[in-house]
XYZ file of C-alpha atoms in Angstrom:
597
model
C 16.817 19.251 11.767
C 20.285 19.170 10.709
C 22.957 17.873 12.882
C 25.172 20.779 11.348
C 25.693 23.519 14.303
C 26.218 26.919 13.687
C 29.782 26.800 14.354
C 31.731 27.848 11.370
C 28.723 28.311 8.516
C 29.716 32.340 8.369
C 31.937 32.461 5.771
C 33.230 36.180 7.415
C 34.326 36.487 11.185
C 33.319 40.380 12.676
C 35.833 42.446 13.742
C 34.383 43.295 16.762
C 32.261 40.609 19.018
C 29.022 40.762 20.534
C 29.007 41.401 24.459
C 25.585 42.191 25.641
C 23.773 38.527 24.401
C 26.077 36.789 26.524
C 24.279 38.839 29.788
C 27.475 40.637 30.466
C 25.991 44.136 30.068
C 24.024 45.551 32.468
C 22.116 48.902 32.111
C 21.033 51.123 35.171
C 19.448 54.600 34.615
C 17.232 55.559 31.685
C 17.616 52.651 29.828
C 17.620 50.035 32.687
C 14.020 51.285 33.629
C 12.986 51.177 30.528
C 14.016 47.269 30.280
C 12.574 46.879 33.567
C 9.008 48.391 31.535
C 9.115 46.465 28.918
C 9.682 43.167 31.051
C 6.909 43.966 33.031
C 4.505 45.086 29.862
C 5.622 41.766 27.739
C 5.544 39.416 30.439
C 1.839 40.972 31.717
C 0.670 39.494 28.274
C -1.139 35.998 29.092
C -0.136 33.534 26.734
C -3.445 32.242 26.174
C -4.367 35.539 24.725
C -1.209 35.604 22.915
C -2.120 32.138 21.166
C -6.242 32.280 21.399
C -6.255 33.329 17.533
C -3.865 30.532 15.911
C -5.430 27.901 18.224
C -9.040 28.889 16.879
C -8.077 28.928 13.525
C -6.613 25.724 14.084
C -9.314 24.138 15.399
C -7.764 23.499 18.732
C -9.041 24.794 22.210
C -8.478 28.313 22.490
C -8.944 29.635 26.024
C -7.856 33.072 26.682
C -9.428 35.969 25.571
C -8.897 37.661 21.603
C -6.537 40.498 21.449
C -7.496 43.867 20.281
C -6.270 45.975 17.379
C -4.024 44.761 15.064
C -4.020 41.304 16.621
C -8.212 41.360 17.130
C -7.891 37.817 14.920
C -4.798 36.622 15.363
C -1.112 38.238 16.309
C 0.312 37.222 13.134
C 1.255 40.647 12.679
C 3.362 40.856 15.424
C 3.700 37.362 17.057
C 7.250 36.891 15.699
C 8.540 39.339 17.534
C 7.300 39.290 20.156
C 8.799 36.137 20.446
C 12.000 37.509 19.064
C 12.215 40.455 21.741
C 11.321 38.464 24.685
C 14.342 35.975 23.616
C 16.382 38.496 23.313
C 15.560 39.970 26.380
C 16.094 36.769 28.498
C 19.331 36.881 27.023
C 20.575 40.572 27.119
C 18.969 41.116 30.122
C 19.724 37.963 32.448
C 15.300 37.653 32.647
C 15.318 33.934 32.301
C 11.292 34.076 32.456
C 11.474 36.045 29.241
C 13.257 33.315 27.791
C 10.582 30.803 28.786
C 7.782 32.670 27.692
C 9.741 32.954 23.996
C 10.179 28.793 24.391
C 6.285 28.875 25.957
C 4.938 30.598 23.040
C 7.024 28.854 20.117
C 5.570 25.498 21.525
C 2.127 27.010 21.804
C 2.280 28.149 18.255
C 3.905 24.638 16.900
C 0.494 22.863 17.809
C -1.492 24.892 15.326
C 0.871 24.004 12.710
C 0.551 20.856 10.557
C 2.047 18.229 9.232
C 2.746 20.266 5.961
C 4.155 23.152 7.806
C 1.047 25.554 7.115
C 1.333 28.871 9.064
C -1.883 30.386 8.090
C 0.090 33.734 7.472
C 0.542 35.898 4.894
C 4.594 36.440 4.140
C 4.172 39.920 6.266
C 3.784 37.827 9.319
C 5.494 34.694 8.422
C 8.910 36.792 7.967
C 8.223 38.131 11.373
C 7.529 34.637 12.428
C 11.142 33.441 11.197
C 12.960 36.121 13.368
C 10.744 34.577 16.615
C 12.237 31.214 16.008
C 15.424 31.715 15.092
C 16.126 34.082 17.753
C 14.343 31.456 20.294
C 16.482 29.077 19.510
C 19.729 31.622 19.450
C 18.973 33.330 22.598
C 16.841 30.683 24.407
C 18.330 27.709 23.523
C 15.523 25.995 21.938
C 16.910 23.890 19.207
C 12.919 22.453 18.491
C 12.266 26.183 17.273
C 14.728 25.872 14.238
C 12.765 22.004 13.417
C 9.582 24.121 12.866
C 11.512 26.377 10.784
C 12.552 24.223 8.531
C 9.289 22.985 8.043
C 7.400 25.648 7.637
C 9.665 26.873 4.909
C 9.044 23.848 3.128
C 5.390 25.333 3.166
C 6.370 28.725 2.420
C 8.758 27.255 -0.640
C 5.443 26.121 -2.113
C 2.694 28.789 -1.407
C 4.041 32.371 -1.236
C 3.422 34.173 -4.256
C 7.143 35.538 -5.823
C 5.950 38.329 -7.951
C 8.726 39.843 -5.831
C 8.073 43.406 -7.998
C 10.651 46.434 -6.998
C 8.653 48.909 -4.889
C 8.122 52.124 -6.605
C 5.753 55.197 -6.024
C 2.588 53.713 -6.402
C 3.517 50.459 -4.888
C 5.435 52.062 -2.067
C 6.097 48.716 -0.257
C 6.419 46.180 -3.176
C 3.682 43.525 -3.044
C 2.574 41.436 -5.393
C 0.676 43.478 -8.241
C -2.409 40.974 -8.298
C -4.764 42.576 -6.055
C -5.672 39.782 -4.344
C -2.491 39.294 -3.227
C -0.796 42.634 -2.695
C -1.305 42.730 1.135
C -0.030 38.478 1.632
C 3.350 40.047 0.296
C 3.992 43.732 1.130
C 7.807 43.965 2.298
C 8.894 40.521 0.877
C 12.794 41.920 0.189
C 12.907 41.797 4.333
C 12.425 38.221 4.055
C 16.155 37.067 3.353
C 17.344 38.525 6.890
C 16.101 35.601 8.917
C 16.441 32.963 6.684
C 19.907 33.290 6.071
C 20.025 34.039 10.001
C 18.182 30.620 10.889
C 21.046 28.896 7.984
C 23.873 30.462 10.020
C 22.153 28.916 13.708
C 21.824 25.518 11.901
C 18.789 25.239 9.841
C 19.140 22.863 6.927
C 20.491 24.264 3.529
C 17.072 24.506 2.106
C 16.345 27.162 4.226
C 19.655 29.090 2.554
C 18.512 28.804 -1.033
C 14.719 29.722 0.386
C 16.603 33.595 1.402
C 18.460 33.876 -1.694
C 14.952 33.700 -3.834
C 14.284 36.991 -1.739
C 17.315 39.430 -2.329
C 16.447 42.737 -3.442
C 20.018 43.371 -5.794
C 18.395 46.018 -7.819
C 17.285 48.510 -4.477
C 20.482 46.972 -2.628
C 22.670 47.422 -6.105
C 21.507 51.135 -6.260
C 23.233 52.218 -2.998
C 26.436 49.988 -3.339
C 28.153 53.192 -5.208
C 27.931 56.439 -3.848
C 27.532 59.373 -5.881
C 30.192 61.942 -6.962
C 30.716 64.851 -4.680
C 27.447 67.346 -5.462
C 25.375 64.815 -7.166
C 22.432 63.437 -5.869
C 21.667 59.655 -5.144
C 20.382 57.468 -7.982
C 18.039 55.892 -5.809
C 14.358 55.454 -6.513
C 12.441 57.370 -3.882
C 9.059 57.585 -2.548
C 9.398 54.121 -1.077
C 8.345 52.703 1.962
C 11.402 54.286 4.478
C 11.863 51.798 7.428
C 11.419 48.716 4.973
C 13.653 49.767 2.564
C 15.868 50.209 5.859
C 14.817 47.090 7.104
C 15.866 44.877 3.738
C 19.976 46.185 4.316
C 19.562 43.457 7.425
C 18.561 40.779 4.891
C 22.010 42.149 3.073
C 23.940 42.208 6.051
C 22.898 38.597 6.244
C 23.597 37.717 3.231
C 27.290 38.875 3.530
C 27.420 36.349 6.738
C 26.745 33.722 4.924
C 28.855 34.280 1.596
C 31.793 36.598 2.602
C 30.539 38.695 -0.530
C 32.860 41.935 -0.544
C 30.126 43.918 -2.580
C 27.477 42.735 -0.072
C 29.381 45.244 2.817
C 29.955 47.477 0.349
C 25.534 48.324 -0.156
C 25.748 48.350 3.900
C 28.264 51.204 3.616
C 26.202 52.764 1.011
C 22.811 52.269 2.421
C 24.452 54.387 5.912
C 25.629 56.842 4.005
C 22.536 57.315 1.521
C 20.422 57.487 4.081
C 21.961 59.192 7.569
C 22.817 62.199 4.699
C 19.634 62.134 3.162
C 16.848 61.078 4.937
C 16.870 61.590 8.524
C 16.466 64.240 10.978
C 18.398 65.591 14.009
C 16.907 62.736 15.936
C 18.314 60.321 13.525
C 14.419 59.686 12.485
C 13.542 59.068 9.020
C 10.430 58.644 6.683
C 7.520 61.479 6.841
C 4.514 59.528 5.630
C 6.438 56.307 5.976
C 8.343 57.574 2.604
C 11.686 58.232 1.795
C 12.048 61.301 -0.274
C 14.527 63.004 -3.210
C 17.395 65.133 -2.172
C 15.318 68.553 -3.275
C 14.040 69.890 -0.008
C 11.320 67.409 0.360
C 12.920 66.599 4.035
C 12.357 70.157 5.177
C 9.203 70.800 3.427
C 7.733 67.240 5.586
C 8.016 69.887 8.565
C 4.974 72.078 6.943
C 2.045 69.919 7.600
C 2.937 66.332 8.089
C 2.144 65.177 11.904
C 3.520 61.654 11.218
C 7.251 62.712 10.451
C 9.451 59.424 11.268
C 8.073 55.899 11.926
C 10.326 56.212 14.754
C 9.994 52.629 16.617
C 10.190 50.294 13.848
C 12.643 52.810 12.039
C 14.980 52.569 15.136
C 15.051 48.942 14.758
C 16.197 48.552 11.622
C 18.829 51.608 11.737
C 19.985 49.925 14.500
C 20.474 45.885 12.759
C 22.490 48.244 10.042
C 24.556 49.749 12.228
C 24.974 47.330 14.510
C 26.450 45.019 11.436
C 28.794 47.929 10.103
C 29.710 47.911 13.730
C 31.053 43.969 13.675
C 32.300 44.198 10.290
C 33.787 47.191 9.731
C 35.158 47.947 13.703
C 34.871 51.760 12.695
C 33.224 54.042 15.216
C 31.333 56.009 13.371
C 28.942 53.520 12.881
C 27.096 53.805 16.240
C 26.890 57.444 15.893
C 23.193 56.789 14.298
C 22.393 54.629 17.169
C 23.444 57.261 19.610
C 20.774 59.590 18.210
C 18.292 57.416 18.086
C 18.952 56.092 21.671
C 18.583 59.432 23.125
C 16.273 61.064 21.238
C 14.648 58.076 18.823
C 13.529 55.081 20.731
C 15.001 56.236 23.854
C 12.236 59.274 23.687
C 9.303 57.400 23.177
C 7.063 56.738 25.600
C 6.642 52.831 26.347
C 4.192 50.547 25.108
C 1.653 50.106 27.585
C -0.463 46.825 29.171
C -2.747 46.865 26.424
C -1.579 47.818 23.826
C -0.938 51.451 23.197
C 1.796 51.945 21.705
C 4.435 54.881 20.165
C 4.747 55.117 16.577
C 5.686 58.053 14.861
C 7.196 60.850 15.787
C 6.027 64.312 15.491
C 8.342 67.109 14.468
C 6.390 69.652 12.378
C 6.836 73.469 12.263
C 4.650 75.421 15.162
C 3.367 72.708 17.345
C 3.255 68.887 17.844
C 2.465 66.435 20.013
C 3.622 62.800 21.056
C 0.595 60.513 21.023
C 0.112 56.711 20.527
C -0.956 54.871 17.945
C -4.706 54.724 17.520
C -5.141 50.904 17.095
C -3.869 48.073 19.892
C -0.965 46.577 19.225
C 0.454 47.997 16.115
C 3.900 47.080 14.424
C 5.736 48.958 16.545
C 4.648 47.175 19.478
C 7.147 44.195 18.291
C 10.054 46.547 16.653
C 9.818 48.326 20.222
C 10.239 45.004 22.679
C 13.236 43.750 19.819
C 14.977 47.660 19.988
C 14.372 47.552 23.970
C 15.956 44.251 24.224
C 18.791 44.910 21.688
C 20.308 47.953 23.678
C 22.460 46.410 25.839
C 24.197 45.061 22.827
C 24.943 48.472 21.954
C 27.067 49.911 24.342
C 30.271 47.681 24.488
C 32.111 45.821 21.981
C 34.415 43.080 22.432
C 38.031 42.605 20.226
C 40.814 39.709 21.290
C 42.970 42.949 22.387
C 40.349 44.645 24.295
C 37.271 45.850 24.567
C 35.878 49.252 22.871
C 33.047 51.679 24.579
C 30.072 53.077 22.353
C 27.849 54.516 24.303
C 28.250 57.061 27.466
C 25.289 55.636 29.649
C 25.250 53.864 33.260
C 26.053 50.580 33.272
C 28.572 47.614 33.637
C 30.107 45.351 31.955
C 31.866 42.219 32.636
C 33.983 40.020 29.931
C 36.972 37.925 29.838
C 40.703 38.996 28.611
C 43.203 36.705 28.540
C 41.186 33.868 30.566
C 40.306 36.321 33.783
C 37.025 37.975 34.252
C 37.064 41.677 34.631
C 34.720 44.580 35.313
C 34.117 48.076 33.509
C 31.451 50.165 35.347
C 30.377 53.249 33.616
C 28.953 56.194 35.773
C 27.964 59.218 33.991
C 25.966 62.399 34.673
C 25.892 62.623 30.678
C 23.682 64.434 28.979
C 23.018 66.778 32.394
C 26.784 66.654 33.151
C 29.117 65.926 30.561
C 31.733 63.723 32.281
C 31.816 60.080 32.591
C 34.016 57.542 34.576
C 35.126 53.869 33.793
C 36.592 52.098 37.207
C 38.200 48.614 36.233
C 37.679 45.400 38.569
C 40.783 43.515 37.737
C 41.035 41.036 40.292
C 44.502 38.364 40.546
C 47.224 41.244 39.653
C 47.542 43.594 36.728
C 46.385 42.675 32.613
C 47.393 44.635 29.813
C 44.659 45.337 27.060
C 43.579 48.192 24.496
C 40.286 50.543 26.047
C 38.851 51.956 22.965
C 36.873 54.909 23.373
C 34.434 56.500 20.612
C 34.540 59.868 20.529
C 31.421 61.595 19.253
C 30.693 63.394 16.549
C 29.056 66.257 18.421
C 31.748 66.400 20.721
C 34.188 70.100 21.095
C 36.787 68.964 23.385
C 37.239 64.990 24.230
C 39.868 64.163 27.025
C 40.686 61.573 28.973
C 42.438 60.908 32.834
C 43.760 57.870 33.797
C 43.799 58.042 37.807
C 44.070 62.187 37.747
C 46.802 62.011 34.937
C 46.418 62.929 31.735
C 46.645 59.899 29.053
C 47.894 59.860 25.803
C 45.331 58.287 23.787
C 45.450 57.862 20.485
C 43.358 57.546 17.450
C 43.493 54.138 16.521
C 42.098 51.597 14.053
C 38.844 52.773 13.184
C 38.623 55.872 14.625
C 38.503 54.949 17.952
C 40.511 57.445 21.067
C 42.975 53.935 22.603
C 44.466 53.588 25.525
C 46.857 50.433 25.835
C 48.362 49.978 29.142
C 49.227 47.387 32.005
C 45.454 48.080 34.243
C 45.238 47.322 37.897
C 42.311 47.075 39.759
C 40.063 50.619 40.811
C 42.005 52.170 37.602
C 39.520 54.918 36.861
C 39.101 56.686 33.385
C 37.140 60.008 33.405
C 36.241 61.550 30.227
C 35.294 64.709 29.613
C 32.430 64.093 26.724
C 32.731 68.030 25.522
C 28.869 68.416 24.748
C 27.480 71.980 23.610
C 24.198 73.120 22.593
C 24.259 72.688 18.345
C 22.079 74.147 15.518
C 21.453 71.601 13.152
C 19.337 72.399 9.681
C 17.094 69.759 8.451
C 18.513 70.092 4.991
C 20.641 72.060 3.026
C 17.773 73.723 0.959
C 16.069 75.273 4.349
C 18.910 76.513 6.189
C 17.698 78.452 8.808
C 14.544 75.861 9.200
C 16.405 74.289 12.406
C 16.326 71.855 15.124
C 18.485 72.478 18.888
C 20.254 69.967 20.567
C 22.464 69.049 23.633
C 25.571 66.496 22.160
C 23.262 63.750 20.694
C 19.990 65.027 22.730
C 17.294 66.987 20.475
C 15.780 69.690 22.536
C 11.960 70.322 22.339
C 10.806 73.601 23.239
C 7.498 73.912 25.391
C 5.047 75.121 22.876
C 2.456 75.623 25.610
C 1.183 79.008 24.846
C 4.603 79.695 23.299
C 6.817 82.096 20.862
C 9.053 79.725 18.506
C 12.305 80.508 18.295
C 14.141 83.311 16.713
C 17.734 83.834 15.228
C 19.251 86.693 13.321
C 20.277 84.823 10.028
C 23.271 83.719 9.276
C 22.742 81.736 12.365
C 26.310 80.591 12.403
C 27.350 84.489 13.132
C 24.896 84.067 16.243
C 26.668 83.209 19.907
C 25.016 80.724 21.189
C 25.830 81.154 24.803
C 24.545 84.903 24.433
C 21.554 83.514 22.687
C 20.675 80.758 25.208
C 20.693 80.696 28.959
C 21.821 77.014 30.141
C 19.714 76.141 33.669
C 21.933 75.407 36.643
C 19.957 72.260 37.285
C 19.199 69.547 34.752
C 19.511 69.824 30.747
C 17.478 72.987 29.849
C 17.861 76.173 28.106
C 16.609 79.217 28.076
C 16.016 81.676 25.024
C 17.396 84.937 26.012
C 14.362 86.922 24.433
C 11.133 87.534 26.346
C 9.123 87.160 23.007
C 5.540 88.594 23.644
C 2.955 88.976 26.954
C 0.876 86.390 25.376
C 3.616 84.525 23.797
C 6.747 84.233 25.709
C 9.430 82.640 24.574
C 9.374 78.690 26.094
C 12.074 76.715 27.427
C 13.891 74.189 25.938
C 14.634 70.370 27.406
C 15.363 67.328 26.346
C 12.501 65.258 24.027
C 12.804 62.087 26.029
C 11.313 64.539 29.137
C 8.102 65.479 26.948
C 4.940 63.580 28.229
C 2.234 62.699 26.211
C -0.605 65.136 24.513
C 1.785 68.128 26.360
C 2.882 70.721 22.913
C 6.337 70.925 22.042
C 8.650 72.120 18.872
C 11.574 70.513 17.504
C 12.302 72.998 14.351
C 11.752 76.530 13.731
C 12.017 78.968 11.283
C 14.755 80.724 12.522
C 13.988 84.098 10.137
C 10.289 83.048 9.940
C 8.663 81.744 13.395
C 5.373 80.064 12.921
C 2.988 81.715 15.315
C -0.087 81.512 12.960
C-alpha cells in the first residue's frame, strides 16, 4: 500500500465537518431503537455463514451454513455493505463489536482472494465490495483493507468488461450490451464513488485513474444546467431511479478529489432535477424502479403500481447526495430531502429482520396498499438499509470552526470541541406529536462564545426561538440557516417552536387534487381498513383545514370531519412510520374522485 495518508489528497475542504463518525452523536428515541435493531439483526449474522460461499468457491473450508435468497451462493450481492454498514456503525454508533465484525469479515474474505487479486464477482458486487473496504479501513481502522483494494483493482483493471453503454429505456440500468455479460455490469457508472473514496483514504494512484474510466459525464452532464423557468428537464428518462441517484455519489467523489467547479455544479442539478421531479411527499422516488418524464407519469404511478419507490436503497443514495451538498455547499436546504425520508422514507420502514426479510419498496397507490417485505432473503436493500441506519447519526449535526449547525429536530446529544473545550448540546423534543424542541448546553470551565445555527424547515408556519425564556434575535445567516451568536454558559436552554401544521401536498402538477396529507415532514396514512378515502371540495386550497380535520388530543392523528358511509366510514389518519405490516393504509386520494371501487 502506499505510504501516502489521506491527509491532504482532497483537493476541496467542506464547509461544514462531519460530527457523527467521530461517535459524538448519540440518538435516543425512534431512531436510537432502530440502531439498537439493526445492531442486534447484523451482529446475529454468524460470520461463517456470512463467508461459507466465497470460502467454497475458493476451495477453502467453509463451515457455516449457505445463506438464503439473494446470497443462497454467495453474498456477493450484498457482502460489501454489509461490511460497509457495520463499519460505519462501530463508528457512528460507539459499537466497537460492529467494527470488529467489519475487520472479521474483510480478513475472512481476503483468504479467498489470490495472488492476482481475483474476486470472483461480477462489477455489481465488486463495487459494493470497494465501499466494504474502504469504509473498514475509514471507520475501523484497518489499513490491511485498503492493501486488498489495491489489489483487487489491479484484477478488476484487467477483467471487467467497459462497454460502459449510457442506460436508456430498454437497457434501464446500463450493462454491457453482449448478453453474456449484461448482468456482470448492470450499474457500472456507481463504480467511481468508492474508488475515488479509497484514493482520498490512501489507496495508491492506480486506484484514482481505475474511477475516472467509470464517470458517467453524459447522464451527470445532462443535469449540470437546469432548465429555463416552464421547460422541462432534458434528461433521458425511463432509467433505473435509485442508480441513476446512486452515480451523483461517484460525482460527489469525483469533485473531492479534483476541486472541479462543474462537478458541484451536476450535484446541484441532480437535487433539483430530481426532488422537483421525481419524488413523492415522502421524498420516495422511482415507481417500477424508473424515473419518469415531467407529463404526469408521477401521478399516474399511483393507478396500479404496488411497487411505487425503491425506498431503502433510494434513501441511501438521496441521502450520500445530500449529505455532500450539505459539506460543500453549507446551505440548509439540503437536508430538507433527508428530513422526509427520515421520517417517512427509511425511518418508516419496518426493519430487516434475523433472516433476512427485508423492506423494499414502498407502497403508495390510489385506494389501498400495504407495507410488505421483500419476497426473497436478503435482497439489496438489506445492505443500503444497515449503511442508511448507520449513516443517521451523521445527519443531525454539523460542525463549522465558528460553531456548530442543527439539522434535524430528533432526541439526541451531541458532544464536540470549540475552541479546545468539550461541550454538550442535548436535544429533547416531543416533535412530530408536539412541536417544540429544546437544546440545553453543557459548557463546563466558564462561558464560550460560538454561532448555533438552526435550520428552519421548509414545512414550517411560524419558527421561533427562546434563549432562557427570552426571546432571541436570530438571524438568517449564511446559507439559510436561523443564527444565534452569543457568549453561552452552561444549562443555556434554546426552545424552538418548530411551527408544524397538517399540509396538502399534490403528487404533481398535472393531478392536482390527486393528494397526499402530512404533519411538518411526516406523511400521514389513512387506515384503509374497511375505509372511505378522503374527500375535499376542489379547489382544495379554498378548504380550512382545521374545519376539515379533527387533530387527536393524544399522539399525531387526525380525524376527517365527515362520517363517510355505514359500511365505509371515513378512517383516521397517523403517521406512516406507525403502520405495521400487511395492515391497509392510503397515502393519496382523489380528492374530487375517491377510489372506493
Amino acid at each position: 500500500m502506499s505510504s501516502t495518508t489521506a491527509v491532504g489528497r482532497a483537493a476541496v475542504q467542506p464547509v461544514l465537518d462531519s460530527l457523527g463518525y467521530a461517535g459524538r452523536v448519540h440518538l435516543t428515541g425512534a431512531l436510537g431503537e432502530r440502531i439498537a435493531d439493526a445492531a442486534q439483526t447484523y451482529l446475529g449474522m454468524a460470520p461463517e455463514d456470512v463467508l461459507h460461499g466465497f470460502r467454497q468457491q475458493a476451495g477453502l473450508p467453509a463451515p457455516g451454513r449457505p445463506m438464503t435468497g439473494w446470497s443462497r451462493t454467495t453474498t456477493q450481492p450484498t457482502f460489501g455493505q454489509w461490511v460497509s454498514g457495520l463499519a460505519r456503525l462501530g463508528a457512528s454508533a460507539g459499537i466497537p463489536e460492529a467494527s470488529a465484525r467489519a475487520i472479521e469479515l474483510v480478513e475472512g474474505y481476503a483468504e479467498t482472494v489470490g495472488p492476482d487479486g481475483d474476486t470472483r464477482m461480477s462489477l455489481y458486487g465488486y463495487e459494493k465490495l470497494v465501499c466494504g473496504l474502504v469504509d473498514t479501513a475509514l471507520y475501523a481502522g484497518h489499513g490491511p483493507a485498503l492493501e486488498l483494494l489495491e489489489r483487487t483493482v489491479g484484477w478488476a483493471a484487467r477483467t471487467l468488461e467497459r462497454d460502459r453503454p449510457p442506460a436508456h429505456a430498454a437497457n434501464f440500468a446500463g450493462g454491457a450490451i453482449t448478453p453474456t455479460s449484461h448482468a456482470r455490469t448492470i450499474e457500472w457508472y456507481t463504480l467511481a464513488e468508492n474508488l475515488h473514496r479509497g484514493y482520498l483514504a490512501g489507496a495508491d494512484t492506480a486506484v484514482r485513474d481505475f474511477a475516472e474510466v467509470w464517470h458517467y459525464d453524459s447522464y451527470w452532464d445532462a443535469v449540470a444546467t437546469p432548465p429555463e423557468p416552464g421547460r422541462a428537464w432534458d434528461v433521458p428518462v425511463w432509467l433505473h431511479a435509485y442508480s441513476h441517484v446512486n452515480t451523483f455519489a461517484s460525482a460527489a467523489a469525483a469533485y473531492e478529489v479534483t476541486g472541479e467547479a462543474h462537478y458541484l455544479d451536476i450535484l446541484r442539478g441532480a437535487h433539483e432535477y430530481v426532488t422537483s421531479t421525481q419524488t413523492y411527499a415522502t421524498g420516495g422516488y422511482g415507481p417500477s424502479e424508473f424515473t419518469l418524464p415531467e407529463d404526469g407519469s408521477l401521478g399516474r404511478s399511483l393507478e396500479w403500481r404496488t411497487d411505487t419507490a425503491e425506498i431503502v436503497c433510494g434513501s441511501w443514495a438521496a441521502f450520500k447526495l445530500s449529505t455532500a451538498l450539505l459539506r460543500h455547499t453549507g446551505e440548509a436546504r439540503y437536508a430538507d430531502w433527508i428530513e422526509q425520508l427520515v421520517f417517512s422514507g427509511i425511518g418508516a420502514v419496518t426493519p430487516v429482520r434475523p433472516g433476512g426479510r427485508s423492506p423494499y419498496y414502498q407502497d403508495y397507490r390510489l385506494g389501498i396498499a400495504t407495507k410488505l417485505p421483500h419476497w426473497d432473503d436478503w435482497p439489496c436493500c438489506s445492505g443500503t438499509y444497515l449503511q442508511c441506519v448507520s449513516h443517521l447519526p451523521d445527519l443531525v449535526y454539523h460542525g463549522r470552526e465558528d460553531g456548530v449547525s442543527v439539522a434535524l429536530y430528533v432526541p439526541s446529544t451531541l458532544t464536540w470541541t470549540q475552541d479546545g473545550r468539550e461541550l454538550t448540546l442535548d436535544q429533547r423534543t416531543d416533535f412530530p406529536v408536539g412541536d417544540e424542541t429544546t437544546l440545553t448546553l453543557a459548557v463546563p470551565s466558564g462561558p464560550a462564545t460560538f454561532t448555533l445555527r438552526l435550520r428552519v424547515p421548509p414545512w414550517s408556519e411560524r419558527f421561533t426561538v427562546t434563549v432562557n425564556g427570552e426571546a432571541t434575535s436570530a438571524v438568517v445567516g449564511e446559507g439559510g440557516w436561523r443564527e444565534v451568536r452569543r457568549e453561552w454558559h452552561d444549562g443555556d436552554q434554546v426552545r424552538i417552536r418548530l411551527g408544524a401544521g397538517l399540509r396538502v401536498l399534490p403528487v404533481d402538477r398535472w393531478h392536482p387534487n390527486r393528494v397526499a396529507f402530512a404533519h411538518g415532514p411526516v406523511v400521514l396514512a389513512q387506515n384503509a381498513d374497511w375505509t372511505m378515502p378522503v374527500s375535499l371540495p376542489t379547489p382544495w386550497q379554498m378548504v380550512d383545514p382545521d374545519a376539515a380535520f379533527t387533530r387527536e388530543t393524544e399522539g399525531l392523528g387526525y380525524r376527517p370531519a365527515g362520517v363517510g358511509t355505514a359500511r365505509l366510514p371515513l378512517g383516521r389518519m397517523g403517521p406512516l412510520a406507525d403502520v405495521p405490516d400487511r395492515i391497509p393504509y392510503r397515502i393519496y386520494h382523489d380528492l374530487d374522485a375517491p377510489r372506493i371501487i
